[in-house]
Amino acid sequence: MARVVELSYYPVKGCAGTSADQALLTPAGLAHDRSFMVVSEDGVYRTQRRDPLLAVIRPLITSEGDHLTLTAPGAASLHLRVDISGARRKVDLFGTAYQGIDQGDEAADWLTDLLGAPSRLVRTPPEHDRVTDGLTPGTSGYADSSALHVISRSTLDLLNTRLTARGAHALPLNRFRPNIVIDGWDDPHTEDRAHRLRIGDTDLGYAKLAIRCAVTLVDQHTAARAGPEPLRTLAAYRRAAQGGVAFGTKYAVLRPGRVAVGDEVTVTVWGESEL
């Protein structure tokens, strides 16, 4: 029987995640997931691809979403009252224009000092209405694409078997920053073919494969970046038809609700892998 064994959400895009035993699943994903984003002075998104130090920033958001705390090694903690009514500003995410609510100069100064580059913190406005792509369209905050990123334990086990066979180190799941981790699927990459999932009282629709990038080269505890693993090994057996290498899948939320570690995962519709 397949079950949820880990839940994680990432309040600030590119920063450390928060583990949860249970969470509210909204149309845009787990509550508070990627609802904030660090941007340059001209509004362009920052991610670990260019700013790996984001990995060591640990956000803590209250359940109501009204207070945010940021911590990082060697820096004083930053405590913010979240602004959801301030002036909107244009932000750029992968070349697409969205709106963000700037969270003020104190947050900007803290991030600028830590990252060594002029930065500001923005939040999705209440009217944020992004439409995501894939076989099942949906919505999300400032995530790269769809609302949820799902990986199975057997998928990681296969990768680590191949890595260690090449003399490389096994990797933890946080290298891939999933929202939901599933155990109980014997076959690796079962998530490729699971086109409708029921978890608790929620339903998910398969959107697309998760195409991996240089973020997987970043140690999520130290922000150290070193190549070429895992991308080199993945390239040997997970080249996607659309280009790049695939590991894990993206889902849209069809029916919101609550999810919890231990929830049974039922595949209600199977499909073919897009690999």
Tab-separated table of C-alpha atoms in Angstrom:
chain	number	residue	atom	x	y	z
A	1	MET	CA	0.000	0.000	0.000
A	2	ALA	CA	1.385	3.394	-0.980
A	3	ARG	CA	1.413	6.150	1.626
A	4	VAL	CA	2.647	9.684	2.123
A	5	VAL	CA	5.856	9.589	4.172
A	6	GLU	CA	7.012	13.216	3.894
A	7	LEU	CA	5.351	16.600	3.375
A	8	SER	CA	7.347	19.790	2.763
A	9	TYR	CA	6.499	23.318	1.758
A	10	TYR	CA	8.836	26.162	0.836
A	11	PRO	CA	7.471	29.551	1.948
A	12	VAL	CA	10.175	31.521	0.090
A	13	LYS	CA	11.047	30.313	-3.392
A	14	GLY	CA	14.577	28.876	-3.434
A	15	CYS	CA	14.968	28.884	0.354
A	16	ALA	CA	14.889	25.971	2.784
A	17	GLY	CA	11.752	23.922	3.214
A	18	THR	CA	9.560	23.224	6.224
A	19	SER	CA	8.514	19.668	7.056
A	20	ALA	CA	4.974	19.072	8.230
A	21	ASP	CA	2.980	16.159	9.622
A	22	GLN	CA	-0.153	17.521	7.973
A	23	ALA	CA	-1.009	20.469	5.785
A	24	LEU	CA	-3.834	22.247	4.042
A	25	LEU	CA	-3.772	21.614	0.311
A	26	THR	CA	-5.025	24.657	-1.588
A	27	PRO	CA	-5.574	25.026	-5.352
A	28	ALA	CA	-2.038	26.517	-5.484
A	29	GLY	CA	-0.426	23.658	-3.531
A	30	LEU	CA	0.442	23.162	0.134
A	31	ALA	CA	-0.519	26.247	2.127
A	32	HIS	CA	2.194	28.968	1.973
A	33	ASP	CA	4.274	27.070	-0.591
A	34	ARG	CA	6.329	29.540	-2.684
A	35	SER	CA	4.108	32.428	-1.630
A	36	PHE	CA	7.232	34.628	-1.281
A	37	MET	CA	10.084	35.221	-3.689
A	38	VAL	CA	13.438	36.968	-3.551
A	39	VAL	CA	13.961	39.273	-6.522
A	40	SER	CA	16.625	41.623	-7.824
A	41	GLU	CA	16.075	45.376	-7.663
A	42	ASP	CA	14.435	45.249	-11.074
A	43	GLY	CA	12.093	42.433	-10.027
A	44	VAL	CA	13.781	39.403	-11.601
A	45	TYR	CA	13.436	36.204	-9.575
A	46	ARG	CA	16.393	34.732	-7.696
A	47	THR	CA	16.848	30.972	-7.412
A	48	GLN	CA	19.605	28.618	-6.313
A	49	ARG	CA	20.644	28.285	-9.948
A	50	ARG	CA	22.417	31.638	-9.591
A	51	ASP	CA	22.227	32.262	-5.839
A	52	PRO	CA	22.910	28.971	-4.011
A	53	LEU	CA	23.083	30.791	-0.650
A	54	LEU	CA	19.296	30.892	-0.725
A	55	ALA	CA	19.472	27.265	0.446
A	56	VAL	CA	20.655	28.236	3.943
A	57	ILE	CA	17.847	30.751	4.535
A	58	ARG	CA	15.210	29.105	6.713
A	59	PRO	CA	11.758	30.676	6.590
A	60	LEU	CA	9.133	30.113	9.268
A	61	ILE	CA	5.608	31.288	8.517
A	62	THR	CA	2.722	31.297	10.978
A	63	SER	CA	-0.265	29.138	10.099
A	64	GLU	CA	-2.298	32.268	9.378
A	65	GLY	CA	0.453	33.548	7.098
A	66	ASP	CA	0.656	36.917	8.827
A	67	HIS	CA	4.189	36.700	10.262
A	68	LEU	CA	7.374	35.479	8.601
A	69	THR	CA	10.744	34.809	10.243
A	70	LEU	CA	13.960	34.321	8.280
A	71	THR	CA	17.111	32.827	9.790
A	72	ALA	CA	20.533	32.031	8.333
A	73	PRO	CA	23.939	31.073	9.727
A	74	GLY	CA	25.853	34.123	10.953
A	75	ALA	CA	22.904	36.487	10.581
A	76	ALA	CA	20.453	37.893	13.109
A	77	SER	CA	16.901	36.590	12.712
A	78	LEU	CA	14.530	38.749	10.715
A	79	HIS	CA	10.916	39.010	11.910
A	80	LEU	CA	8.345	40.470	9.545
A	81	ARG	CA	4.660	41.276	9.674
A	82	VAL	CA	3.498	40.149	6.251
A	83	ASP	CA	2.083	42.871	4.038
A	84	ILE	CA	-0.794	41.672	1.837
A	85	SER	CA	-2.268	45.055	0.995
A	86	GLY	CA	0.699	47.169	-0.100
A	87	ALA	CA	1.421	48.540	-3.538
A	88	ARG	CA	1.944	45.967	-6.266
A	89	ARG	CA	5.124	45.835	-8.310
A	90	LYS	CA	6.009	43.897	-11.442
A	91	VAL	CA	8.119	40.797	-10.977
A	92	ASP	CA	9.642	38.475	-13.553
A	93	LEU	CA	9.508	34.691	-13.231
A	94	PHE	CA	11.084	32.848	-16.178
A	95	GLY	CA	10.329	35.801	-18.410
A	96	THR	CA	6.639	36.001	-17.468
A	97	ALA	CA	5.372	39.107	-15.687
A	98	TYR	CA	3.465	38.747	-12.419
A	99	GLN	CA	2.673	41.020	-9.513
A	100	GLY	CA	4.269	41.010	-6.062
A	101	ILE	CA	3.808	42.947	-2.834
A	102	ASP	CA	7.137	44.276	-1.610
A	103	GLN	CA	7.828	43.358	2.036
A	104	GLY	CA	9.864	46.442	2.850
A	105	ASP	CA	13.368	47.779	3.255
A	106	GLU	CA	14.254	45.761	6.359
A	107	ALA	CA	13.759	42.502	4.477
A	108	ALA	CA	15.569	43.932	1.444
A	109	ASP	CA	18.592	44.960	3.510
A	110	TRP	CA	18.762	41.589	5.279
A	111	LEU	CA	18.673	39.646	2.014
A	112	THR	CA	21.088	42.010	0.276
A	113	ASP	CA	23.655	41.587	3.056
A	114	LEU	CA	23.321	37.821	3.055
A	115	LEU	CA	23.346	37.250	-0.707
A	116	GLY	CA	25.831	39.984	-1.547
A	117	ALA	CA	23.568	41.395	-4.258
A	118	PRO	CA	20.723	43.961	-4.143
A	119	SER	CA	17.581	41.975	-3.340
A	120	ARG	CA	14.010	42.447	-2.243
A	121	LEU	CA	11.308	40.140	-0.892
A	122	VAL	CA	7.861	40.016	-2.488
A	123	ARG	CA	4.668	38.107	-1.719
A	124	THR	CA	1.958	36.916	-4.078
A	125	PRO	CA	-1.014	39.298	-3.890
A	126	PRO	CA	-4.437	37.892	-2.938
A	127	GLU	CA	-5.588	38.293	-6.545
A	128	HIS	CA	-2.673	36.214	-7.915
A	129	ASP	CA	-4.284	34.160	-10.716
A	130	ARG	CA	-1.437	32.352	-12.426
A	131	VAL	CA	-2.366	29.501	-14.764
A	132	THR	CA	0.152	26.643	-14.970
A	133	ASP	CA	0.715	24.363	-17.951
A	134	GLY	CA	0.888	20.613	-18.500
A	135	LEU	CA	-1.617	17.845	-19.186
A	136	THR	CA	-3.665	19.086	-16.233
A	137	PRO	CA	-3.630	22.895	-15.978
A	138	GLY	CA	-3.765	24.422	-12.532
A	139	THR	CA	-2.345	27.280	-10.531
A	140	SER	CA	0.539	27.939	-8.149
A	141	GLY	CA	2.309	30.721	-6.312
A	142	TYR	CA	5.896	31.414	-7.377
A	143	ALA	CA	6.761	27.738	-7.938
A	144	ASP	CA	8.669	26.943	-11.124
A	145	SER	CA	5.475	25.534	-12.590
A	146	SER	CA	2.736	23.341	-11.113
A	147	ALA	CA	1.284	23.316	-7.620
A	148	LEU	CA	2.894	20.110	-6.349
A	149	HIS	CA	6.121	18.210	-6.890
A	150	VAL	CA	5.866	14.494	-6.065
A	151	ILE	CA	8.628	11.869	-5.810
A	152	SER	CA	8.539	8.261	-4.636
A	153	ARG	CA	11.115	6.663	-2.378
A	154	SER	CA	11.755	3.901	-4.919
A	155	THR	CA	12.643	6.549	-7.514
A	156	LEU	CA	15.342	7.949	-5.221
A	157	ASP	CA	16.529	4.453	-4.292
A	158	LEU	CA	17.186	3.628	-7.942
A	159	LEU	CA	19.144	6.830	-8.456
A	160	ASN	CA	21.245	6.231	-5.356
A	161	THR	CA	21.973	2.657	-6.441
A	162	ARG	CA	23.271	3.997	-9.736
A	163	LEU	CA	25.236	6.803	-8.055
A	164	THR	CA	27.019	4.518	-5.610
A	165	ALA	CA	27.774	2.034	-8.399
A	166	ARG	CA	29.711	4.857	-10.084
A	167	GLY	CA	31.557	5.677	-6.873
A	168	ALA	CA	29.490	8.786	-6.146
A	169	HIS	CA	27.705	9.592	-2.893
A	170	ALA	CA	24.048	8.776	-2.353
A	171	LEU	CA	21.874	11.893	-2.169
A	172	PRO	CA	19.050	12.887	0.180
A	173	LEU	CA	15.617	13.722	-1.176
A	174	ASN	CA	15.999	17.386	-0.243
A	175	ARG	CA	18.296	17.798	-3.277
A	176	PHE	CA	15.095	17.600	-5.317
A	177	ARG	CA	12.870	19.750	-3.078
A	178	PRO	CA	9.653	17.702	-3.325
A	179	ASN	CA	6.361	18.613	-1.674
A	180	ILE	CA	5.094	15.047	-1.265
A	181	VAL	CA	7.159	11.873	-0.894
A	182	ILE	CA	5.407	8.544	-1.430
A	183	ASP	CA	6.540	5.131	-0.222
A	184	GLY	CA	5.065	1.757	-1.153
A	185	TRP	CA	5.455	1.847	-4.918
A	186	ASP	CA	7.870	-0.959	-5.727
A	187	ASP	CA	8.619	0.215	-9.258
A	188	PRO	CA	10.768	3.347	-9.549
A	189	HIS	CA	9.140	6.264	-11.378
A	190	THR	CA	5.618	4.947	-10.831
A	191	GLU	CA	4.690	8.627	-10.449
A	192	ASP	CA	5.324	9.039	-14.199
A	193	ARG	CA	2.268	6.885	-14.906
A	194	ALA	CA	0.029	7.887	-11.976
A	195	HIS	CA	-2.147	10.416	-13.780
A	196	ARG	CA	-4.774	10.848	-11.063
A	197	LEU	CA	-4.031	10.512	-7.361
A	198	ARG	CA	-6.312	10.511	-4.345
A	199	ILE	CA	-4.635	11.407	-1.063
A	200	GLY	CA	-6.865	11.826	1.980
A	201	ASP	CA	-9.812	13.891	0.788
A	202	THR	CA	-7.828	15.511	-2.055
A	203	ASP	CA	-7.432	14.702	-5.735
A	204	LEU	CA	-4.396	15.505	-7.899
A	205	GLY	CA	-4.030	15.552	-11.671
A	206	TYR	CA	-0.758	14.785	-13.433
A	207	ALA	CA	0.669	17.843	-15.192
A	208	LYS	CA	4.134	16.891	-16.439
A	209	LEU	CA	7.514	15.408	-15.670
A	210	ALA	CA	9.846	17.403	-13.434
A	211	ILE	CA	12.805	18.420	-15.592
A	212	ARG	CA	15.844	18.857	-13.387
A	213	CYS	CA	18.284	21.751	-13.351
A	214	ALA	CA	21.463	22.897	-11.592
A	215	VAL	CA	19.639	23.286	-8.251
A	216	THR	CA	20.151	19.525	-7.814
A	217	LEU	CA	23.897	20.208	-7.593
A	218	VAL	CA	23.466	22.370	-4.464
A	219	ASP	CA	23.895	20.864	-0.988
A	220	GLN	CA	20.756	22.072	0.773
A	221	HIS	CA	22.471	22.296	4.160
A	222	THR	CA	25.660	24.116	3.213
A	223	ALA	CA	24.794	25.821	-0.116
A	224	ALA	CA	27.954	24.280	-1.602
A	225	ARG	CA	27.590	23.553	-5.295
A	226	ALA	CA	29.553	20.827	-7.016
A	227	GLY	CA	28.926	18.939	-10.230
A	228	PRO	CA	28.233	16.854	-12.095
A	229	GLU	CA	26.012	14.600	-9.953
A	230	PRO	CA	23.169	13.765	-10.007
A	231	LEU	CA	22.623	15.209	-13.498
A	232	ARG	CA	25.352	13.076	-15.092
A	233	THR	CA	23.877	9.831	-13.806
A	234	LEU	CA	20.293	10.858	-14.578
A	235	ALA	CA	21.327	11.651	-18.135
A	236	ALA	CA	22.240	7.987	-18.598
A	237	TYR	CA	18.688	6.722	-18.047
A	238	ARG	CA	16.202	9.584	-17.625
A	239	ARG	CA	16.520	11.716	-20.766
A	240	ALA	CA	13.115	13.203	-21.499
A	241	ALA	CA	11.639	13.381	-24.979
A	242	GLN	CA	11.137	17.133	-24.526
A	243	GLY	CA	14.790	17.608	-23.537
A	244	GLY	CA	16.649	17.566	-20.246
A	245	VAL	CA	16.483	14.861	-17.597
A	246	ALA	CA	13.355	14.013	-15.622
A	247	PHE	CA	13.068	13.017	-11.971
A	248	GLY	CA	9.715	13.182	-10.186
A	249	THR	CA	6.467	14.648	-11.439
A	250	LYS	CA	4.347	17.780	-11.162
A	251	TYR	CA	0.649	17.753	-10.286
A	252	ALA	CA	-2.230	20.188	-10.308
A	253	VAL	CA	-4.753	20.219	-7.460
A	254	LEU	CA	-8.172	19.013	-8.604
A	255	ARG	CA	-9.807	18.907	-5.188
A	256	PRO	CA	-8.299	20.806	-2.230
A	257	GLY	CA	-8.461	19.516	1.334
A	258	ARG	CA	-6.044	18.251	3.945
A	259	VAL	CA	-3.154	15.844	3.543
A	260	ALA	CA	-1.090	14.155	6.219
A	261	VAL	CA	1.892	11.887	6.613
A	262	GLY	CA	0.484	8.368	6.685
A	263	ASP	CA	-2.346	9.070	4.242
A	264	GLU	CA	-2.987	6.306	1.739
A	265	VAL	CA	-2.196	7.169	-1.870
A	266	THR	CA	-4.587	5.708	-4.444
A	267	VAL	CA	-4.019	5.914	-8.194
A	268	THR	CA	-7.437	6.417	-9.776
A	269	VAL	CA	-6.228	6.890	-13.375
A	270	TRP	CA	-3.130	5.360	-14.936
A	271	GLY	CA	-1.447	6.692	-18.068
A	272	GLU	CA	1.676	6.352	-20.164
A	273	SER	CA	4.971	7.905	-19.142
A	274	GLU	CA	5.950	10.996	-21.123
A	275	LEU	CA	9.631	10.113	-20.831
